């Protein structure tokens, strides 16, 4: 199966730890996603319910006449007290400690990383089990969701997920 992971483009409000805050895309963010998906087609599109992913997935589904489905499990990691704040507001040292050891330095009231991983992979596994039904799948999601999936595919520990770069609007292809 061909698997493409598309991160949403630039959202309104700039670079924030927005988690499950539901911000729409900027025009630039929409264009980033259009550019990344140009001349590509899929048998199935799976998406986060948040508008920065779901609106584009719905558009792509309609223009390509491809079925799509919204999965609540593909929502971004809940960042708790960091939600809607920039790295500067949180403190760069605090953010760096979190990225280096996200288990020990979880933001206050944030979702537990292992719970997030379980949530994402439960749906991901069910999607890739449909190899007879789908030859190619696009997942439209967030950096955290994509990092969990890429960690799983590379058999890398989830604690290292923040070392994986996922660029806004990028679409990466894998064979499963």
mmCIF file of C-alpha atoms in Angstrom:
data_model
loop_
_atom_site.group_PDB
_atom_site.id
_atom_site.type_symbol
_atom_site.label_atom_id
_atom_site.label_comp_id
_atom_site.label_asym_id
_atom_site.label_seq_id
_atom_site.Cartn_x
_atom_site.Cartn_y
_atom_site.Cartn_z
ATOM 1 C CA UNK A 1 0.000 0.000 0.000
ATOM 2 C CA UNK A 2 1.141 3.527 -0.760
ATOM 3 C CA UNK A 3 0.724 5.780 2.260
ATOM 4 C CA UNK A 4 1.051 9.554 2.091
ATOM 5 C CA UNK A 5 1.169 11.707 5.222
ATOM 6 C CA UNK A 6 0.114 15.314 4.612
ATOM 7 C CA UNK A 7 0.630 17.881 7.337
ATOM 8 C CA UNK A 8 -1.766 20.793 7.277
ATOM 9 C CA UNK A 9 -0.400 24.072 5.970
ATOM 10 C CA UNK A 10 0.157 27.287 7.873
ATOM 11 C CA UNK A 11 -2.765 28.034 10.215
ATOM 12 C CA UNK A 12 -4.066 31.455 11.210
ATOM 13 C CA UNK A 13 -2.307 32.763 14.303
ATOM 14 C CA UNK A 14 1.242 31.764 13.372
ATOM 15 C CA UNK A 15 3.471 29.193 15.060
ATOM 16 C CA UNK A 16 1.802 28.056 18.269
ATOM 17 C CA UNK A 17 1.388 24.964 20.381
ATOM 18 C CA UNK A 18 -2.242 24.886 19.257
ATOM 19 C CA UNK A 19 -2.966 21.202 19.891
ATOM 20 C CA UNK A 20 -6.692 20.643 19.441
ATOM 21 C CA UNK A 21 -7.433 24.380 19.173
ATOM 22 C CA UNK A 22 -9.436 24.606 15.937
ATOM 23 C CA UNK A 23 -7.744 27.289 13.807
ATOM 24 C CA UNK A 24 -8.383 27.577 10.067
ATOM 25 C CA UNK A 25 -5.672 27.733 7.419
ATOM 26 C CA UNK A 26 -4.236 30.915 5.975
ATOM 27 C CA UNK A 27 -4.320 31.346 2.190
ATOM 28 C CA UNK A 28 -0.623 30.410 2.217
ATOM 29 C CA UNK A 29 -1.407 27.256 4.227
ATOM 30 C CA UNK A 30 -4.097 26.221 1.762
ATOM 31 C CA UNK A 31 -1.680 26.790 -1.145
ATOM 32 C CA UNK A 32 1.043 24.740 0.597
ATOM 33 C CA UNK A 33 -1.334 21.769 0.705
ATOM 34 C CA UNK A 34 -2.467 22.252 -2.904
ATOM 35 C CA UNK A 35 1.176 22.315 -4.024
ATOM 36 C CA UNK A 36 2.035 19.154 -2.048
ATOM 37 C CA UNK A 37 -0.863 17.155 -3.468
ATOM 38 C CA UNK A 38 -0.692 18.349 -7.086
ATOM 39 C CA UNK A 39 -0.823 15.477 -9.597
ATOM 40 C CA UNK A 40 -1.360 12.864 -6.856
ATOM 41 C CA UNK A 41 -4.443 10.718 -6.302
ATOM 42 C CA UNK A 42 -5.545 8.222 -3.660
ATOM 43 C CA UNK A 43 -8.139 5.512 -3.134
ATOM 44 C CA UNK A 44 -9.008 6.811 0.342
ATOM 45 C CA UNK A 45 -8.423 9.954 2.407
ATOM 46 C CA UNK A 46 -8.399 9.911 6.218
ATOM 47 C CA UNK A 47 -8.357 13.190 8.138
ATOM 48 C CA UNK A 48 -8.304 14.849 11.518
ATOM 49 C CA UNK A 49 -11.610 16.542 12.391
ATOM 50 C CA UNK A 50 -9.911 19.896 12.998
ATOM 51 C CA UNK A 51 -10.670 22.443 10.248
ATOM 52 C CA UNK A 52 -7.021 22.982 9.299
ATOM 53 C CA UNK A 53 -7.059 19.372 8.063
ATOM 54 C CA UNK A 54 -10.705 18.442 7.461
ATOM 55 C CA UNK A 55 -11.586 21.366 5.181
ATOM 56 C CA UNK A 56 -8.759 20.510 2.796
ATOM 57 C CA UNK A 57 -9.510 16.763 2.915
ATOM 58 C CA UNK A 58 -13.147 17.471 2.049
ATOM 59 C CA UNK A 59 -12.056 19.688 -0.862
ATOM 60 C CA UNK A 60 -9.614 17.061 -2.141
ATOM 61 C CA UNK A 61 -12.231 14.343 -1.801
ATOM 62 C CA UNK A 62 -14.732 16.352 -3.840
ATOM 63 C CA UNK A 63 -12.301 17.378 -6.592
ATOM 64 C CA UNK A 64 -10.817 13.885 -6.954
ATOM 65 C CA UNK A 65 -14.054 11.999 -6.286
ATOM 66 C CA UNK A 66 -12.248 10.010 -3.603
ATOM 67 C CA UNK A 67 -13.953 8.782 -0.435
ATOM 68 C CA UNK A 68 -12.792 10.365 2.797
ATOM 69 C CA UNK A 69 -13.480 9.829 6.464
ATOM 70 C CA UNK A 70 -12.941 11.972 9.539
ATOM 71 C CA UNK A 71 -11.225 10.261 12.477
ATOM 72 C CA UNK A 72 -11.364 11.966 15.881
ATOM 73 C CA UNK A 73 -8.297 9.918 16.862
ATOM 74 C CA UNK A 74 -6.197 11.966 14.414
ATOM 75 C CA UNK A 75 -6.615 15.178 16.422
ATOM 76 C CA UNK A 76 -3.345 16.764 17.482
ATOM 77 C CA UNK A 77 -1.750 16.105 20.873
ATOM 78 C CA UNK A 78 -3.537 18.116 23.565
ATOM 79 C CA UNK A 79 -0.964 20.574 24.938
ATOM 80 C CA UNK A 80 -2.865 21.490 28.110
ATOM 81 C CA UNK A 81 -1.721 24.825 29.561
ATOM 82 C CA UNK A 82 0.490 25.427 26.515
ATOM 83 C CA UNK A 83 -2.500 25.407 24.169
ATOM 84 C CA UNK A 84 -2.493 28.492 21.937
ATOM 85 C CA UNK A 85 0.893 29.755 23.178
ATOM 86 C CA UNK A 86 4.128 30.342 21.285
ATOM 87 C CA UNK A 87 7.503 28.953 22.310
ATOM 88 C CA UNK A 88 8.481 32.484 23.367
ATOM 89 C CA UNK A 89 5.458 32.710 25.694
ATOM 90 C CA UNK A 90 6.175 29.287 27.194
ATOM 91 C CA UNK A 91 9.937 29.820 27.396
ATOM 92 C CA UNK A 92 12.390 28.303 24.935
ATOM 93 C CA UNK A 93 14.285 26.422 27.658
ATOM 94 C CA UNK A 94 11.044 24.794 28.864
ATOM 95 C CA UNK A 95 10.114 23.837 25.283
ATOM 96 C CA UNK A 96 13.599 22.387 24.673
ATOM 97 C CA UNK A 97 13.341 20.275 27.853
ATOM 98 C CA UNK A 98 9.953 18.970 26.696
ATOM 99 C CA UNK A 99 11.268 18.031 23.255
ATOM 100 C CA UNK A 100 14.315 16.312 24.764
ATOM 101 C CA UNK A 101 12.228 14.271 27.220
ATOM 102 C CA UNK A 102 8.474 14.627 26.555
ATOM 103 C CA UNK A 103 7.536 11.998 29.145
ATOM 104 C CA UNK A 104 9.279 13.679 32.101
ATOM 105 C CA UNK A 105 8.572 17.251 30.947
ATOM 106 C CA UNK A 106 4.927 17.017 29.905
ATOM 107 C CA UNK A 107 3.211 20.434 29.760
ATOM 108 C CA UNK A 108 0.799 20.992 32.675
ATOM 109 C CA UNK A 109 -2.583 19.348 31.995
ATOM 110 C CA UNK A 110 -1.399 18.019 28.611
ATOM 111 C CA UNK A 111 -2.367 14.684 27.126
ATOM 112 C CA UNK A 112 -0.052 11.812 28.048
ATOM 113 C CA UNK A 113 2.264 10.911 25.166
ATOM 114 C CA UNK A 114 1.674 7.155 25.414
ATOM 115 C CA UNK A 115 -2.093 7.719 25.416
ATOM 116 C CA UNK A 116 -1.742 9.927 22.346
ATOM 117 C CA UNK A 117 0.328 7.245 20.620
ATOM 118 C CA UNK A 118 -2.268 4.567 21.412
ATOM 119 C CA UNK A 119 -5.089 6.804 20.148
ATOM 120 C CA UNK A 120 -3.359 7.548 16.825
ATOM 121 C CA UNK A 121 -2.036 4.045 16.150
ATOM 122 C CA UNK A 122 -5.367 2.347 16.901
ATOM 123 C CA UNK A 123 -6.907 4.023 13.845
ATOM 124 C CA UNK A 124 -3.743 3.975 11.755
ATOM 125 C CA UNK A 125 -3.455 0.185 12.125
ATOM 126 C CA UNK A 126 -7.094 -0.319 11.110
ATOM 127 C CA UNK A 127 -6.570 1.814 7.983
ATOM 128 C CA UNK A 128 -3.436 0.023 6.776
ATOM 129 C CA UNK A 129 -5.061 -3.370 7.369
ATOM 130 C CA UNK A 130 -7.345 -2.560 4.400
ATOM 131 C CA UNK A 131 -4.680 -3.296 1.778
ATOM 132 C CA UNK A 132 -7.171 -5.268 -0.316
ATOM 133 C CA UNK A 133 -9.604 -2.343 -0.366
ATOM 134 C CA UNK A 134 -7.128 0.534 -0.769
ATOM 135 C CA UNK A 135 -3.963 0.638 -2.864
ATOM 136 C CA UNK A 136 -3.184 4.208 -1.792
ATOM 137 C CA UNK A 137 -4.167 6.224 1.275
ATOM 138 C CA UNK A 138 -3.675 9.851 2.231
ATOM 139 C CA UNK A 139 -3.743 10.846 5.905
ATOM 140 C CA UNK A 140 -4.266 14.578 6.460
ATOM 141 C CA UNK A 141 -3.134 15.388 9.969
ATOM 142 C CA UNK A 142 -0.910 17.341 12.342
ATOM 143 C CA UNK A 143 2.816 17.255 13.062
ATOM 144 C CA UNK A 144 2.315 15.225 16.252
ATOM 145 C CA UNK A 145 0.101 12.630 14.562
ATOM 146 C CA UNK A 146 2.567 12.293 11.682
ATOM 147 C CA UNK A 147 5.479 11.969 14.119
ATOM 148 C CA UNK A 148 3.690 9.134 15.932
ATOM 149 C CA UNK A 149 3.077 7.308 12.644
ATOM 150 C CA UNK A 150 6.632 7.874 11.396
ATOM 151 C CA UNK A 151 8.041 6.701 14.746
ATOM 152 C CA UNK A 152 5.920 3.570 14.453
ATOM 153 C CA UNK A 153 6.973 2.897 10.849
ATOM 154 C CA UNK A 154 10.669 3.348 11.679
ATOM 155 C CA UNK A 155 10.333 1.454 14.983
ATOM 156 C CA UNK A 156 11.745 4.463 16.806
ATOM 157 C CA UNK A 157 10.821 5.093 20.474
ATOM 158 C CA UNK A 158 7.970 7.551 20.923
ATOM 159 C CA UNK A 159 10.113 9.559 23.339
ATOM 160 C CA UNK A 160 12.232 10.602 20.332
ATOM 161 C CA UNK A 161 9.299 11.783 18.194
ATOM 162 C CA UNK A 162 10.148 15.482 18.553
ATOM 163 C CA UNK A 163 13.456 14.906 16.772
ATOM 164 C CA UNK A 164 11.447 14.211 13.589
ATOM 165 C CA UNK A 165 10.915 17.313 11.445
ATOM 166 C CA UNK A 166 7.518 17.674 9.783
ATOM 167 C CA UNK A 167 7.239 20.786 7.602
ATOM 168 C CA UNK A 168 3.935 22.650 7.214
ATOM 169 C CA UNK A 169 2.109 21.497 4.105
ATOM 170 C CA UNK A 170 4.568 18.656 3.442
ATOM 171 C CA UNK A 171 3.411 15.356 1.951
ATOM 172 C CA UNK A 172 5.642 12.331 2.541
ATOM 173 C CA UNK A 173 5.212 8.934 0.870
ATOM 174 C CA UNK A 174 5.753 5.503 2.432
ATOM 175 C CA UNK A 175 5.137 1.917 1.322
ATOM 176 C CA UNK A 176 3.540 -0.324 3.939
#
